[in-house]
Amino acid sequence: MTRDEIIRNIERSWERWTAALDGIPEGLTAEPGVCGYFSIKDLIGHIAYWDEQDLERAHKLARGEDVQPNDWATMNDQDYERHKDDTLEEQTARMLDAHARLSTDARSLDRIDTLKLSDTWEHYDAHREDVLAWRKNKGI
């Protein structure tokens, strides 16, 4: 896959992800159950966390370093505990910052086709589906 195709996939999925968040009443954003125990606010932080992880992995791979499989479930739980009391605004700022860094770096990293960035857009797409199902269930 070319750099342009990878970037296009990331940005297209990002736009669909953020569109799924549009119009959710702020009073419902802390309600658990959107994806497991995650609320909308938590899921926004979760996307931020994994964009940060994907970017770190991409940089390591670009430098030719080995990247070991991770214990993603434990990592999710740990990040949730660190950020569960953050506000919606803090989580959103974190997500926007992480995505901006990932998007910028994707435009300049060497060997982008080997950096496993498909995890990024696939992650956006999977959680977009979670949000849309939750919205349908809530009637919003």
PDB file of C-alpha atoms in Angstrom:
ATOM      1  CA  MET A   1       0.000   0.000   0.000  1.00  0.00           C
ATOM      2  CA  THR A   2       1.365   3.440  -0.865  1.00  0.00           C
ATOM      3  CA  ARG A   3       1.858   6.280   1.597  1.00  0.00           C
ATOM      4  CA  ASP A   4      -1.063   8.161   0.035  1.00  0.00           C
ATOM      5  CA  GLU A   5      -3.349   5.140   0.369  1.00  0.00           C
ATOM      6  CA  ILE A   6      -2.362   4.607   4.000  1.00  0.00           C
ATOM      7  CA  ILE A   7      -2.900   8.254   4.867  1.00  0.00           C
ATOM      8  CA  ARG A   8      -6.192   8.293   2.979  1.00  0.00           C
ATOM      9  CA  ASN A   9      -7.393   5.220   4.921  1.00  0.00           C
ATOM     10  CA  ILE A  10      -6.375   6.727   8.252  1.00  0.00           C
ATOM     11  CA  GLU A  11      -8.037  10.064   7.540  1.00  0.00           C
ATOM     12  CA  ARG A  12     -11.206   8.583   6.031  1.00  0.00           C
ATOM     13  CA  SER A  13     -11.698   6.334   9.052  1.00  0.00           C
ATOM     14  CA  TRP A  14     -10.845   9.200  11.409  1.00  0.00           C
ATOM     15  CA  GLU A  15     -13.522  11.381   9.805  1.00  0.00           C
ATOM     16  CA  ARG A  16     -16.104   8.606  10.171  1.00  0.00           C
ATOM     17  CA  TRP A  17     -15.019   8.007  13.788  1.00  0.00           C
ATOM     18  CA  THR A  18     -15.361  11.662  14.770  1.00  0.00           C
ATOM     19  CA  ALA A  19     -18.655  11.980  12.854  1.00  0.00           C
ATOM     20  CA  ALA A  20     -20.044   9.131  14.986  1.00  0.00           C
ATOM     21  CA  LEU A  21     -19.287  11.250  18.066  1.00  0.00           C
ATOM     22  CA  ASP A  22     -21.028  14.371  16.752  1.00  0.00           C
ATOM     23  CA  GLY A  23     -24.221  15.344  18.517  1.00  0.00           C
ATOM     24  CA  ILE A  24     -23.923  13.053  21.533  1.00  0.00           C
ATOM     25  CA  PRO A  25     -25.362  14.958  24.497  1.00  0.00           C
ATOM     26  CA  GLU A  26     -22.580  15.764  26.945  1.00  0.00           C
ATOM     27  CA  GLY A  27     -24.669  14.373  29.794  1.00  0.00           C
ATOM     28  CA  LEU A  28     -24.441  10.898  28.255  1.00  0.00           C
ATOM     29  CA  THR A  29     -20.713  10.871  27.538  1.00  0.00           C
ATOM     30  CA  ALA A  30     -19.740   9.427  30.938  1.00  0.00           C
ATOM     31  CA  GLU A  31     -22.326   6.639  30.864  1.00  0.00           C
ATOM     32  CA  PRO A  32     -20.608   3.220  30.777  1.00  0.00           C
ATOM     33  CA  GLY A  33     -21.591   0.484  28.379  1.00  0.00           C
ATOM     34  CA  VAL A  34     -20.614   1.848  24.980  1.00  0.00           C
ATOM     35  CA  CYS A  35     -17.896  -0.780  24.608  1.00  0.00           C
ATOM     36  CA  GLY A  36     -17.665  -3.023  27.649  1.00  0.00           C
ATOM     37  CA  TYR A  37     -17.313  -0.731  30.641  1.00  0.00           C
ATOM     38  CA  PHE A  38     -16.114   2.197  28.508  1.00  0.00           C
ATOM     39  CA  SER A  39     -18.210   5.321  28.209  1.00  0.00           C
ATOM     40  CA  ILE A  40     -17.942   7.660  25.222  1.00  0.00           C
ATOM     41  CA  LYS A  41     -15.439   9.697  27.231  1.00  0.00           C
ATOM     42  CA  ASP A  42     -13.420   6.576  28.032  1.00  0.00           C
ATOM     43  CA  LEU A  43     -13.533   5.402  24.426  1.00  0.00           C
ATOM     44  CA  ILE A  44     -12.195   8.769  23.272  1.00  0.00           C
ATOM     45  CA  GLY A  45      -9.287   8.326  25.691  1.00  0.00           C
ATOM     46  CA  HIS A  46      -8.843   4.749  24.494  1.00  0.00           C
ATOM     47  CA  ILE A  47      -8.489   5.917  20.893  1.00  0.00           C
ATOM     48  CA  ALA A  48      -5.944   8.514  22.049  1.00  0.00           C
ATOM     49  CA  TYR A  49      -3.952   5.883  23.907  1.00  0.00           C
ATOM     50  CA  TRP A  50      -3.781   3.496  20.969  1.00  0.00           C
ATOM     51  CA  ASP A  51      -2.892   6.252  18.517  1.00  0.00           C
ATOM     52  CA  GLU A  52       0.014   7.018  20.858  1.00  0.00           C
ATOM     53  CA  GLN A  53       0.947   3.316  20.973  1.00  0.00           C
ATOM     54  CA  ASP A  54       0.628   2.912  17.190  1.00  0.00           C
ATOM     55  CA  LEU A  55       2.833   5.946  16.666  1.00  0.00           C
ATOM     56  CA  GLU A  56       5.470   4.640  19.082  1.00  0.00           C
ATOM     57  CA  ARG A  57       5.417   1.241  17.357  1.00  0.00           C
ATOM     58  CA  ALA A  58       5.674   2.876  13.911  1.00  0.00           C
ATOM     59  CA  HIS A  59       8.729   4.869  14.989  1.00  0.00           C
ATOM     60  CA  LYS A  60      10.405   1.741  16.366  1.00  0.00           C
ATOM     61  CA  LEU A  61       9.697  -0.200  13.181  1.00  0.00           C
ATOM     62  CA  ALA A  62      10.922   2.703  11.047  1.00  0.00           C
ATOM     63  CA  ARG A  63      14.217   2.580  12.984  1.00  0.00           C
ATOM     64  CA  GLY A  64      14.439  -1.143  12.309  1.00  0.00           C
ATOM     65  CA  GLU A  65      13.783  -2.136  15.919  1.00  0.00           C
ATOM     66  CA  ASP A  66      11.881  -5.263  16.873  1.00  0.00           C
ATOM     67  CA  VAL A  67       8.429  -4.763  18.325  1.00  0.00           C
ATOM     68  CA  GLN A  68       7.115  -7.434  20.636  1.00  0.00           C
ATOM     69  CA  PRO A  69       3.432  -8.319  20.937  1.00  0.00           C
ATOM     70  CA  ASN A  70       1.785  -6.485  23.793  1.00  0.00           C
ATOM     71  CA  ASP A  71      -0.713  -7.411  26.454  1.00  0.00           C
ATOM     72  CA  TRP A  72      -3.354  -5.073  25.056  1.00  0.00           C
ATOM     73  CA  ALA A  73      -6.046  -6.012  27.601  1.00  0.00           C
ATOM     74  CA  THR A  74      -3.805  -5.128  30.547  1.00  0.00           C
ATOM     75  CA  MET A  75      -2.653  -1.982  28.760  1.00  0.00           C
ATOM     76  CA  ASN A  76      -6.282  -0.957  28.195  1.00  0.00           C
ATOM     77  CA  ASP A  77      -7.104  -1.477  31.867  1.00  0.00           C
ATOM     78  CA  GLN A  78      -4.046   0.460  33.026  1.00  0.00           C
ATOM     79  CA  ASP A  79      -4.723   3.391  30.720  1.00  0.00           C
ATOM     80  CA  TYR A  80      -8.374   3.415  31.771  1.00  0.00           C
ATOM     81  CA  GLU A  81      -7.337   3.603  35.446  1.00  0.00           C
ATOM     82  CA  ARG A  82      -4.913   6.461  34.720  1.00  0.00           C
ATOM     83  CA  HIS A  83      -7.509   8.523  32.850  1.00  0.00           C
ATOM     84  CA  LYS A  84     -10.930   7.493  34.177  1.00  0.00           C
ATOM     85  CA  ASP A  85     -11.309  10.750  36.106  1.00  0.00           C
ATOM     86  CA  ASP A  86     -10.265  12.963  33.194  1.00  0.00           C
ATOM     87  CA  THR A  87     -12.942  15.230  31.817  1.00  0.00           C
ATOM     88  CA  LEU A  88     -14.467  14.845  28.377  1.00  0.00           C
ATOM     89  CA  GLU A  89     -12.522  17.929  27.318  1.00  0.00           C
ATOM     90  CA  GLU A  90      -9.228  16.461  28.556  1.00  0.00           C
ATOM     91  CA  GLN A  91      -9.841  13.137  26.834  1.00  0.00           C
ATOM     92  CA  THR A  92     -10.876  14.881  23.608  1.00  0.00           C
ATOM     93  CA  ALA A  93      -7.782  17.104  23.650  1.00  0.00           C
ATOM     94  CA  ARG A  94      -5.621  14.046  24.235  1.00  0.00           C
ATOM     95  CA  MET A  95      -7.265  12.232  21.325  1.00  0.00           C
ATOM     96  CA  LEU A  96      -6.950  15.179  18.933  1.00  0.00           C
ATOM     97  CA  ASP A  97      -3.297  15.679  19.875  1.00  0.00           C
ATOM     98  CA  ALA A  98      -2.427  11.996  19.442  1.00  0.00           C
ATOM     99  CA  HIS A  99      -4.153  11.841  16.071  1.00  0.00           C
ATOM    100  CA  ALA A 100      -2.476  15.021  14.851  1.00  0.00           C
ATOM    101  CA  ARG A 101       0.960  13.629  15.759  1.00  0.00           C
ATOM    102  CA  LEU A 102       0.202  10.284  14.125  1.00  0.00           C
ATOM    103  CA  SER A 103      -1.147  11.963  11.006  1.00  0.00           C
ATOM    104  CA  THR A 104       1.864  14.272  10.715  1.00  0.00           C
ATOM    105  CA  ASP A 105       4.414  11.530  11.281  1.00  0.00           C
ATOM    106  CA  ALA A 106       2.704   9.157   8.845  1.00  0.00           C
ATOM    107  CA  ARG A 107       3.520  11.667   6.142  1.00  0.00           C
ATOM    108  CA  SER A 108       7.253  11.476   6.812  1.00  0.00           C
ATOM    109  CA  LEU A 109       8.149   8.074   8.284  1.00  0.00           C
ATOM    110  CA  ASP A 110      10.302   5.821   6.146  1.00  0.00           C
ATOM    111  CA  ARG A 111       8.982   2.467   4.909  1.00  0.00           C
ATOM    112  CA  ILE A 112       5.419   3.403   5.878  1.00  0.00           C
ATOM    113  CA  ASP A 113       4.071   0.290   4.183  1.00  0.00           C
ATOM    114  CA  THR A 114       5.803  -1.884   6.820  1.00  0.00           C
ATOM    115  CA  LEU A 115       4.728   0.053   9.916  1.00  0.00           C
ATOM    116  CA  LYS A 116       1.428  -1.749  10.631  1.00  0.00           C
ATOM    117  CA  LEU A 117      -0.597   1.466  10.524  1.00  0.00           C
ATOM    118  CA  SER A 118      -3.669  -0.439   9.330  1.00  0.00           C
ATOM    119  CA  ASP A 119      -4.277  -1.131  13.034  1.00  0.00           C
ATOM    120  CA  THR A 120      -5.049   2.574  13.346  1.00  0.00           C
ATOM    121  CA  TRP A 121      -7.890   2.842  10.867  1.00  0.00           C
ATOM    122  CA  GLU A 122      -9.232  -0.591  11.716  1.00  0.00           C
ATOM    123  CA  HIS A 123      -9.399   0.521  15.347  1.00  0.00           C
ATOM    124  CA  TYR A 124     -11.302   3.684  14.449  1.00  0.00           C
ATOM    125  CA  ASP A 125     -13.728   1.642  12.361  1.00  0.00           C
ATOM    126  CA  ALA A 126     -14.336  -0.958  15.075  1.00  0.00           C
ATOM    127  CA  HIS A 127     -15.095   1.622  17.752  1.00  0.00           C
ATOM    128  CA  ARG A 128     -17.179   3.694  15.354  1.00  0.00           C
ATOM    129  CA  GLU A 129     -19.430   0.643  15.070  1.00  0.00           C
ATOM    130  CA  ASP A 130     -19.597   0.439  18.885  1.00  0.00           C
ATOM    131  CA  VAL A 131     -20.638   4.090  19.104  1.00  0.00           C
ATOM    132  CA  LEU A 132     -23.231   3.769  16.348  1.00  0.00           C
ATOM    133  CA  ALA A 133     -24.770   0.682  17.986  1.00  0.00           C
ATOM    134  CA  TRP A 134     -24.860   2.470  21.356  1.00  0.00           C
ATOM    135  CA  ARG A 135     -26.434   5.548  19.757  1.00  0.00           C
ATOM    136  CA  LYS A 136     -29.087   3.404  18.078  1.00  0.00           C
ATOM    137  CA  ASN A 137     -29.849   1.711  21.392  1.00  0.00           C
ATOM    138  CA  LYS A 138     -30.154   5.138  23.056  1.00  0.00           C
ATOM    139  CA  GLY A 139     -32.208   6.615  20.241  1.00  0.00           C
ATOM    140  CA  ILE A 140     -29.647   9.372  19.459  1.00  0.00           C
TER     141      ILE A 140
END
